[in-house]
Every structure is written in structure tokens, then in C-alpha cells.
CSV table of C-alpha atoms in Angstrom, one decimal:
chain,number,residue,atom,x,y,z
A,259,LEU,CA,4.3,-19.9,-42.1
A,260,VAL,CA,2.0,-17.4,-40.4
A,261,ALA,CA,0.6,-20.2,-38.2
A,262,VAL,CA,4.1,-21.2,-37.1
A,263,ILE,CA,5.0,-17.5,-36.2
A,264,MET,CA,1.8,-17.0,-34.3
A,265,ALA,CA,2.4,-20.2,-32.3
A,266,HIS,CA,5.8,-18.9,-31.2
A,267,VAL,CA,4.3,-15.5,-30.3
A,268,GLU,CA,1.5,-17.0,-28.2
A,269,ALA,CA,3.7,-19.7,-26.6
A,270,PRO,CA,4.6,-17.6,-23.4
A,271,LEU,CA,0.9,-17.2,-22.7
A,272,VAL,CA,0.5,-20.8,-21.8
A,273,LEU,CA,3.1,-21.0,-19.1
A,274,ASP,CA,2.5,-23.2,-16.1
A,275,PHE,CA,0.5,-20.9,-13.7
A,276,ASN,CA,2.0,-22.7,-10.7
A,277,GLU,CA,5.4,-21.4,-11.8
A,278,ILE,CA,4.1,-17.9,-12.2
A,279,ARG,CA,2.5,-18.0,-8.8
A,280,SER,CA,5.6,-19.4,-7.1
A,281,THR,CA,7.8,-16.7,-8.8
A,282,PHE,CA,5.5,-13.9,-7.5
A,283,VAL,CA,5.5,-15.1,-3.9
A,284,HIS,CA,9.2,-15.9,-4.0
A,285,ASN,CA,10.0,-12.3,-5.1
A,286,LEU,CA,7.9,-11.0,-2.2
A,287,ALA,CA,9.7,-13.1,0.4
A,288,LYS,CA,13.3,-13.2,-1.0
A,289,GLY,CA,16.2,-11.3,0.5
A,290,HIS,CA,16.5,-9.5,3.9
A,291,GLN,CA,15.6,-6.0,2.6
A,292,ARG,CA,12.0,-5.3,1.8
A,293,GLU,CA,11.1,-3.7,-1.6
A,294,ASN,CA,9.3,-0.4,-1.4
A,295,SER,CA,5.5,-0.6,-1.4
A,296,LEU,CA,5.1,0.8,-4.9
A,297,LYS,CA,7.1,-2.0,-6.5
A,298,ILE,CA,5.2,-4.5,-4.5
A,299,ALA,CA,1.8,-3.0,-5.6
A,300,GLN,CA,2.9,-3.0,-9.2
A,301,ALA,CA,4.1,-6.6,-9.1
A,302,SER,CA,0.7,-7.6,-7.5
A,303,VAL,CA,-1.3,-5.8,-10.3
A,304,ASN,CA,0.8,-7.5,-13.0
A,305,TYR,CA,0.2,-10.9,-11.3
A,306,ILE,CA,-3.5,-10.2,-11.1
A,307,ARG,CA,-3.6,-9.4,-14.8
A,308,LYS,CA,-2.1,-12.9,-15.5
A,309,ILE,CA,-4.7,-14.5,-13.3
A,310,ILE,CA,-7.5,-12.8,-15.1
A,311,ALA,CA,-6.1,-13.6,-18.5
A,312,GLN,CA,-5.1,-17.2,-18.0
A,313,GLU,CA,-7.2,-18.8,-15.2
A,314,LYS,CA,-10.5,-20.5,-16.0
A,315,TYR,CA,-13.8,-19.1,-14.7
A,316,GLU,CA,-17.3,-19.0,-16.0
A,317,ASN,CA,-18.9,-16.2,-14.0
A,318,ILE,CA,-18.1,-13.5,-11.4
A,319,ASP,CA,-18.4,-15.9,-8.4
A,320,GLU,CA,-15.8,-18.2,-9.8
A,321,LEU,CA,-13.5,-15.3,-10.7
A,322,LEU,CA,-13.7,-13.9,-7.1
A,323,GLU,CA,-13.0,-17.4,-5.7
A,324,VAL,CA,-9.9,-17.7,-7.9
A,325,LEU,CA,-8.6,-14.3,-6.8
A,326,ARG,CA,-9.3,-15.2,-3.1
A,327,ASN,CA,-7.4,-18.5,-3.5
A,328,HIS,CA,-4.4,-16.8,-5.0
A,329,LEU,CA,-4.6,-14.1,-2.3
A,330,ARG,CA,-4.7,-16.7,0.5
A,331,TYR,CA,-1.7,-18.4,-0.9
A,332,ALA,CA,0.3,-15.1,-1.0
A,333,ILE,CA,-0.8,-14.2,2.5
A,334,SER,CA,0.2,-17.6,3.9
A,335,LEU,CA,3.8,-17.2,2.6
A,336,ALA,CA,4.2,-13.4,2.9
A,337,PRO,CA,1.8,-12.3,5.8
A,338,THR,CA,3.6,-9.0,6.4
A,339,GLU,CA,2.9,-7.6,2.9
A,340,LEU,CA,-0.5,-6.0,3.6
A,341,VAL,CA,-0.2,-4.0,0.4
A,342,VAL,CA,-0.7,-7.2,-1.6
A,343,ARG,CA,-4.0,-7.8,0.1
A,344,ASN,CA,-5.1,-4.3,-0.6
A,345,VAL,CA,-4.4,-4.5,-4.3
A,346,PHE,CA,-6.2,-7.9,-4.6
A,347,LEU,CA,-9.3,-6.4,-2.9
A,348,ILE,CA,-9.2,-3.4,-5.2
A,349,ALA,CA,-9.1,-5.8,-8.2
A,350,MET,CA,-12.1,-7.7,-6.7
A,351,LYS,CA,-14.2,-4.5,-6.6
A,352,LEU,CA,-13.2,-3.8,-10.2
A,353,ALA,CA,-14.4,-7.3,-11.1
A,354,ARG,CA,-17.8,-6.8,-9.5
A,355,GLU,CA,-18.2,-3.4,-11.3
A,356,GLU,CA,-17.2,-5.0,-14.7
A,357,ASN,CA,-19.7,-7.8,-14.1
A,358,THR,CA,-22.4,-5.2,-13.6
A,359,ARG,CA,-21.3,-3.2,-16.6
A,360,ALA,CA,-21.4,-6.3,-18.8
A,361,LEU,CA,-24.9,-7.0,-17.7
A,362,ILE,CA,-26.5,-3.5,-17.9
A,363,GLY,CA,-24.3,-1.9,-20.5
A,364,VAL,CA,-21.5,0.7,-20.4
A,365,ASP,CA,-23.9,3.6,-20.8
A,366,LYS,CA,-25.8,2.9,-17.6
A,367,GLU,CA,-24.6,3.9,-14.1
A,368,VAL,CA,-23.1,1.2,-12.0
A,369,GLY,CA,-24.7,1.1,-8.5
A,370,ASN,CA,-22.7,1.9,-5.4
A,371,PRO,CA,-23.0,-0.7,-2.7
A,372,TYR,CA,-22.7,2.1,-0.1
A,373,ASP,CA,-25.8,3.9,-1.4
A,374,SER,CA,-28.6,4.5,1.0
A,375,LEU,CA,-31.3,1.8,1.5
A,376,ASN,CA,-33.8,4.1,-0.2
A,377,THR,CA,-31.7,3.8,-3.4
A,378,LEU,CA,-30.8,0.1,-3.2
A,379,TRP,CA,-34.3,-1.2,-2.7
A,380,LYS,CA,-35.3,0.2,-6.1
A,381,ALA,CA,-33.0,-2.2,-7.9
A,382,GLU,CA,-34.6,-5.0,-9.7
A,383,GLU,CA,-34.9,-8.2,-7.8
A,384,GLY,CA,-32.0,-10.5,-8.5
A,385,SER,CA,-30.1,-7.9,-10.6
A,386,LEU,CA,-27.4,-7.5,-7.9
A,387,ASN,CA,-26.8,-11.2,-7.9
A,388,ALA,CA,-26.8,-11.8,-11.6
A,389,SER,CA,-23.6,-12.8,-13.3
A,390,ALA,CA,-22.1,-12.2,-16.8
A,391,ALA,CA,-20.1,-14.8,-18.7
A,392,GLY,CA,-16.4,-14.9,-17.9
A,393,LYS,CA,-15.4,-14.3,-21.5
A,394,LYS,CA,-17.7,-11.3,-21.8
A,395,MET,CA,-16.1,-9.4,-18.9
A,396,ARG,CA,-12.5,-10.7,-19.3
A,397,LYS,CA,-11.4,-8.1,-21.8
A,398,GLY,CA,-12.9,-5.1,-20.0
A,399,LEU,CA,-11.6,-6.3,-16.6
A,400,ILE,CA,-8.0,-6.6,-18.0
A,401,ALA,CA,-8.3,-3.0,-19.2
A,402,ALA,CA,-9.7,-1.9,-15.8
A,403,VAL,CA,-6.8,-3.6,-13.9
A,404,LYS,CA,-4.4,-1.9,-16.3
A,405,GLU,CA,-5.8,1.5,-15.2
A,406,ILE,CA,-4.7,0.6,-11.6
A,407,LEU,CA,-1.1,0.5,-13.0
A,408,VAL,CA,-1.6,3.9,-14.5
A,409,GLU,CA,-2.8,5.2,-11.2
A,410,LEU,CA,0.1,3.6,-9.4
A,411,ASP,CA,2.6,5.2,-11.7
A,412,SER,CA,1.1,8.7,-11.3
A,413,SER,CA,0.5,8.4,-7.5
A,414,ARG,CA,4.1,9.3,-6.6
A,415,GLU,CA,4.0,12.4,-8.8
A,416,SER,CA,0.6,13.5,-7.3
A,417,ILE,CA,2.0,13.3,-3.8
A,418,VAL,CA,5.2,15.2,-4.7
A,419,SER,CA,3.1,18.0,-6.3
A,420,ARG,CA,1.5,18.7,-2.9
A,421,VAL,CA,4.6,20.1,-1.3
A,422,ALA,CA,3.2,23.7,-1.2
A,423,ASP,CA,0.2,22.4,0.7
A,424,VAL,CA,2.3,21.0,3.5
A,425,LEU,CA,5.6,23.0,3.8
A,426,GLN,CA,6.1,26.7,4.1
A,427,LEU,CA,9.0,29.2,3.9
A,428,ASN,CA,11.8,28.6,6.5
A,429,ASP,CA,10.4,25.4,7.8
A,430,THR,CA,12.6,23.0,9.8
A,431,VAL,CA,11.6,19.5,8.8
A,432,LEU,CA,12.4,16.3,10.6
A,433,THR,CA,12.1,13.1,8.6
A,434,TYR,CA,12.9,9.4,9.0
A,435,GLY,CA,13.5,6.6,6.6
A,436,VAL,CA,14.2,8.8,3.5
A,437,ASN,CA,16.2,6.1,1.7
A,438,SER,CA,13.7,3.4,2.2
A,439,SER,CA,10.8,5.6,0.9
A,440,PRO,CA,11.5,6.9,-2.7
A,441,THR,CA,8.2,8.9,-2.5
A,442,LEU,CA,9.4,10.7,0.7
A,443,ARG,CA,12.8,11.4,-0.8
A,444,LEU,CA,11.3,12.9,-4.0
A,445,PHE,CA,8.9,14.9,-1.8
A,446,LEU,CA,11.8,16.5,0.1
A,447,GLU,CA,13.9,17.1,-3.1
A,448,ASN,CA,11.0,18.9,-4.7
A,449,ALA,CA,10.5,20.9,-1.5
A,450,ARG,CA,14.1,22.1,-1.7
A,451,ARG,CA,13.7,23.2,-5.3
A,452,THR,CA,10.5,25.1,-4.7
A,453,ILE,CA,10.6,26.3,-1.1
A,454,LYS,CA,13.4,27.9,0.8
A,455,MET,CA,13.7,25.5,3.8
A,456,ARG,CA,15.7,26.3,6.9
A,457,GLN,CA,16.9,22.8,7.6
A,458,ILE,CA,16.1,19.1,7.1
A,459,LEU,CA,16.9,16.7,9.9
A,460,SER,CA,17.1,13.1,8.9
A,461,VAL,CA,16.9,10.6,11.8
A,462,SER,CA,19.2,7.7,11.5
A,463,ALA,CA,20.7,4.9,13.6
A,464,SER,CA,24.0,6.8,14.0
A,465,LEU,CA,25.6,10.1,13.1
A,466,GLU,CA,27.9,8.3,10.7
A,467,ASP,CA,25.0,6.9,8.7
A,468,PRO,CA,26.2,6.9,5.0
A,469,LEU,CA,22.6,6.7,3.7
A,470,CYS,CA,21.8,10.2,5.0
A,471,PRO,CA,21.0,12.5,2.0
A,472,ASP,CA,23.5,15.2,1.2
A,473,TYR,CA,21.0,18.0,1.8
A,474,ALA,CA,20.0,16.8,5.3
A,475,SER,CA,21.7,16.9,8.7
A,476,SER,CA,21.8,13.5,10.3
A,477,ILE,CA,20.8,13.0,14.0
A,478,SER,CA,20.4,9.8,16.0
A,479,LEU,CA,17.1,8.6,17.2
A,480,ARG,CA,18.0,9.3,20.8
A,481,ASP,CA,18.5,13.0,20.0
A,482,VAL,CA,15.1,13.5,18.5
A,483,ALA,CA,13.5,14.9,21.7
A,484,GLY,CA,16.1,17.5,22.1
A,485,ALA,CA,16.0,18.6,18.4
A,486,MET,CA,12.2,18.7,18.4
A,487,THR,CA,12.2,22.2,20.0
A,488,ASP,CA,13.5,23.6,16.6
A,489,VAL,CA,11.3,21.5,14.3
A,490,THR,CA,8.2,22.9,12.7
A,491,LYS,CA,7.1,19.8,10.7
A,492,VAL,CA,7.6,16.1,10.9
A,493,LEU,CA,7.3,13.9,7.7
A,494,LEU,CA,7.2,10.1,8.1
A,495,PRO,CA,6.8,7.3,5.6
A,496,VAL,CA,3.8,5.0,5.9
A,497,SER,CA,3.6,1.3,5.2
A,498,VAL,CA,-0.1,0.8,5.8
A,499,VAL,CA,-3.0,3.0,7.0
A,500,PHE,CA,-5.8,1.3,9.0
A,501,PRO,CA,-9.5,2.4,9.0
A,502,ASP,CA,-9.3,4.1,12.4
A,503,GLY,CA,-6.5,6.4,11.1
A,504,SER,CA,-3.6,4.6,12.8
A,505,ALA,CA,-0.7,3.6,10.7
A,506,LEU,CA,2.0,0.9,10.3
A,507,MET,CA,5.3,2.7,10.0
A,508,PRO,CA,9.0,1.7,10.1
A,509,SER,CA,10.3,1.0,13.5
A,510,GLY,CA,11.3,4.2,15.3
A,511,CYS,CA,8.4,6.3,14.0
A,512,LEU,CA,6.4,5.8,17.2
A,513,SER,CA,9.0,7.5,19.5
A,514,ILE,CA,9.3,10.3,17.0
A,515,ALA,CA,5.6,10.9,16.9
A,516,HIS,CA,5.5,10.9,20.7
A,517,ALA,CA,8.2,13.5,20.8
A,518,ALA,CA,6.4,15.6,18.3
A,519,ALA,CA,3.2,15.4,20.3
A,520,ARG,CA,5.1,16.5,23.4
A,521,HIS,CA,6.2,19.7,21.6
A,522,ALA,CA,2.9,20.2,19.6
A,523,VAL,CA,4.7,19.7,16.2
A,524,PRO,CA,2.4,18.5,13.4
A,525,VAL,CA,3.2,15.0,12.0
A,526,TYR,CA,2.4,14.2,8.3
A,527,GLY,CA,2.3,10.7,6.9
A,528,ILE,CA,3.1,10.0,3.2
A,529,ALA,CA,0.7,7.4,2.0
A,530,ALA,CA,-0.7,6.6,-1.5
A,531,PHE,CA,-4.1,5.0,-2.1
A,532,TYR,CA,-2.9,1.4,-2.2
A,533,LYS,CA,-1.7,1.7,1.4
A,534,ILE,CA,-5.1,2.3,2.8
A,535,ALA,CA,-6.2,-1.0,4.3
A,536,PRO,CA,-9.9,-1.9,4.8
A,537,PHE,CA,-9.2,-4.1,7.8
A,538,PHE,CA,-8.0,-3.3,11.3
A,539,SER,CA,-4.9,-5.1,12.5
A,540,ALA,CA,-4.5,-6.1,16.2
A,541,ASP,CA,-1.1,-5.8,17.9
A,542,SER,CA,-0.8,-9.6,18.0
A,543,ALA,CA,-0.9,-9.8,14.1
A,544,ALA,CA,2.2,-11.2,12.4
A,545,ALA,CA,2.5,-8.1,10.2
A,546,VAL,CA,2.7,-5.8,13.2
A,547,ASN,CA,5.1,-7.9,15.2
A,548,ALA,CA,7.4,-8.8,12.4
A,549,GLN,CA,11.0,-9.1,13.6
A,550,GLY,CA,14.2,-8.4,11.6
A,551,ALA,CA,17.8,-9.2,12.1
A,552,ILE,CA,19.4,-7.1,14.8
A,553,GLY,CA,22.8,-6.9,13.1
A,554,LEU,CA,25.1,-7.0,16.2
A,555,PRO,CA,28.8,-7.5,16.0
A,556,VAL,CA,29.9,-11.2,16.2
A,557,LYS,CA,31.5,-10.9,19.7
A,558,LEU,CA,28.5,-9.0,21.2
A,559,ALA,CA,26.0,-11.4,19.5
A,560,ASP,CA,27.9,-14.3,21.0
A,561,SER,CA,27.8,-12.8,24.5
A,562,LEU,CA,24.0,-12.3,24.1
A,563,ARG,CA,23.2,-15.7,22.5
A,564,HIS,CA,21.1,-16.9,25.5
A,565,ARG,CA,18.9,-13.8,25.6
A,566,VAL,CA,15.9,-12.7,23.5
A,567,ILE,CA,16.5,-9.4,21.7
A,568,LEU,CA,13.6,-8.0,19.8
A,569,SER,CA,14.1,-6.0,16.6
A,570,PRO,CA,10.7,-5.0,15.3
A,571,ILE,CA,10.4,-3.9,11.7
A,572,PHE,CA,7.2,-1.8,12.2
A,573,ASP,CA,5.6,0.5,14.7
A,574,VAL,CA,1.9,1.0,15.1
A,575,VAL,CA,1.4,4.8,15.4
A,576,PRO,CA,-2.1,5.7,16.8
A,577,ALA,CA,-4.3,8.2,14.9
A,578,HIS,CA,-4.1,10.9,17.7
A,579,LEU,CA,-0.4,11.3,17.1
A,580,LEU,CA,-0.8,12.1,13.4
A,581,SER,CA,-2.0,15.4,11.9
A,582,LEU,CA,-2.6,14.6,8.2
A,583,TYR,CA,-2.0,12.0,5.6
A,584,ILE,CA,-0.6,13.2,2.3
A,585,SER,CA,-2.1,11.0,-0.4
A,586,ASN,CA,-2.3,11.2,-4.2
A,587,SER,CA,-6.0,12.3,-3.8
A,588,GLY,CA,-5.1,15.1,-1.4
A,589,ALA,CA,-4.6,15.7,2.3
A,590,VAL,CA,-6.8,13.5,4.5
A,591,LEU,CA,-7.4,13.7,8.3
A,592,PRO,CA,-6.8,10.4,10.1
A,593,SER,CA,-10.4,10.5,11.3
A,594,HIS,CA,-11.6,10.6,7.7
A,595,ILE,CA,-9.6,7.6,6.4
A,596,TYR,CA,-12.7,5.3,6.7
A,597,ARG,CA,-14.4,7.5,4.0
A,598,LEU,CA,-11.9,6.4,1.4
A,599,ILE,CA,-12.5,2.7,1.9
A,600,ALA,CA,-15.8,2.9,-0.1
A,601,ASP,CA,-13.9,4.3,-3.1
A,602,TYR,CA,-11.5,1.3,-3.4
A,603,TYR,CA,-13.2,-1.7,-1.7
A,604,HIS,CA,-16.5,-3.6,-2.0
A,605,PRO,CA,-18.2,-4.4,1.4
A,606,GLU,CA,-18.9,-8.0,0.4
A,607,ASP,CA,-15.2,-8.7,-0.1
A,608,LEU,CA,-14.5,-7.4,3.3
A,609,THR,CA,-16.7,-9.9,5.0
A,610,GLU,CA,-15.0,-12.9,3.4
A,611,GLU,CA,-12.4,-14.8,5.5
A,612,LEU,CA,-9.0,-14.6,3.9
């Protein structure tokens, strides 16, 4: 009887992995409205846990190749979701660290690949290329990946707790994309409870935007330049942060950042650790030039059917237009973003072609 019960309990663990992979990628690409980045990151971590638990691999090299293959598949079907790539690369670094830990023991310090040459040359020959058995590091790696979920869950609260470091008494804040960024919305709600703010201006497509928060005054994008004379801070949501400090933001943020620079108003980007990308992205990349539906009325769309109308989803905002990034680890200058890459990514994973 016990054997029968255990068989039913363990049955879900032997599901066809092709079905699991197809479900994950389908959830990324389904629908016309993109999920927020935190949900995408959490889904990616859960998917990686299933890969580590169910895929077959004998050593660290085979595990890394398995992760790369799944990442390539996800990128091919959802190229605009750069957060997925970031999470996979973070997991690869954890896999390398767990492999080293399994070899030298948990009580010894795991070497940092970014250490100076004077430190690295002292390592025993061949120790950096050694590999532990897959079964030996599987359990520890699953626990390490689970810690990513814990950090993801706490990242939003950590960012929201930094309100006092950004906003002061009687600030007039201009923001954009509040309803598409739960972190930004919670940040502003916490600011209203703890700081007496003069006004919050929420930029929207029209003055009758029903998605504008009750506590904010709605203005259209074309009125931003005129309203900027009264604004003291600008808060913008961030989709991806690139190593040079530039950022991928919702379409419309670039014009807001230019207006803020014209009036010397500081611009703050809200970005958690999983949005920091280790790669640069050229303007010709699919993720940057992603286009969305323009949503024109039927009669107007019919009159323009022979014309090409662009409706970009993202803007690339250069680093010089941004003042600070508010992350779960603190406030970071755009010029210092590259320093955080070593904390989350391994240099050997960044040289592999994905």
C-alpha cells in the first residue's frame, strides 16, 4: 500500500519535459499584454528548478550545456524577454559555484573569477576545470536556485523601503507606466503614506485614461515639457539595464527623460537585480525594436492600410539622461552598473554564444 501511494505522489515528477518547456515558452509569448518582469523572472526560476531536478547530466559541463539549450529555445521563441536570459545566466553562475563547493567542501571559500591575476595563479593546476558528479551537486544547486526565488520575493519590498532616500518633503513627482509596474506603484503608495508630497503627475496617453491612479493627476505625453517646470523628481519603470548604464524602458520614457534633462530635473529608474543585463544590445536588436499593435479605430486604420505605422514597445534611454537606479541593493549610478555584473554573472558564461 505504501508503494502504491508513493508511486502516485511521485508521478508528477516524471512528466514529459518537452511539455513543460512548451508550456513555459507559451506562457511567455501568449496574449497581447506583457506580464510584469517579476512574474517572468519567477516563472523562469521555477522552470530552471525543473530542469535541474529532471534533466540528465553527469557533470558541470553537461549541466551548463543543458541550461544553454533551454535558454536558446526560449530566446528563439521569445526574443524580447531579456529577463529570462538574465535569470538563466544567474543560475549558471550558481551552478559553477555549487560545482566548486562540491569539490572543495562547504567550509572553504569559493574563488571569485574576477579576482586579480596574483590571486588566481595560486590556484592548483586543473582545480578550476575539475567537475563534481551531477548527483553530488544537484541537491545543493536546487537549494541555491530556491534562494533566487526568495531574493525575487523580497526585491520589491527592498526597493519600496528606499522611498526616503529618493523623495523629500513637498516633492512634485512625475511618473509613467504606474499600472504596468507594480513595484513603481507600491513605491509611490508608500511615499504618500510616509512623505507629504505636493503632487504626483502620471503621464498617460490621454487625459481620460481610466488607469490613472486616484492619487495622481493625469497629463498627456505631449504636455510633459510644459509641466516639467514644476516637477522636482521623475520616476520611471525599467525593463532592462545594460552594462553601460543605459536602459530599456516603456515607449515614451525617452521623450520624458529628454524633457527632464532640459529642465535639469533628476530622473530615477526603478530596477531590481534581475533586470541588470550582462550584454549590450544594439538598436537593431529585436528586443529594442519590438513593435506592438497601434490600436487605431477601424475607419482610421482602413484609411491608413497602405502606410507603415510604427508602434514601438520600448525606448532605449542613454545613461547620461538618468541620475540614479533604485535597486534592491541600494541606489546605483548608471556609470557603476558594470560593477554589479560580477555579483550575478560568471565571465565564462558571457563569452558563450546564445
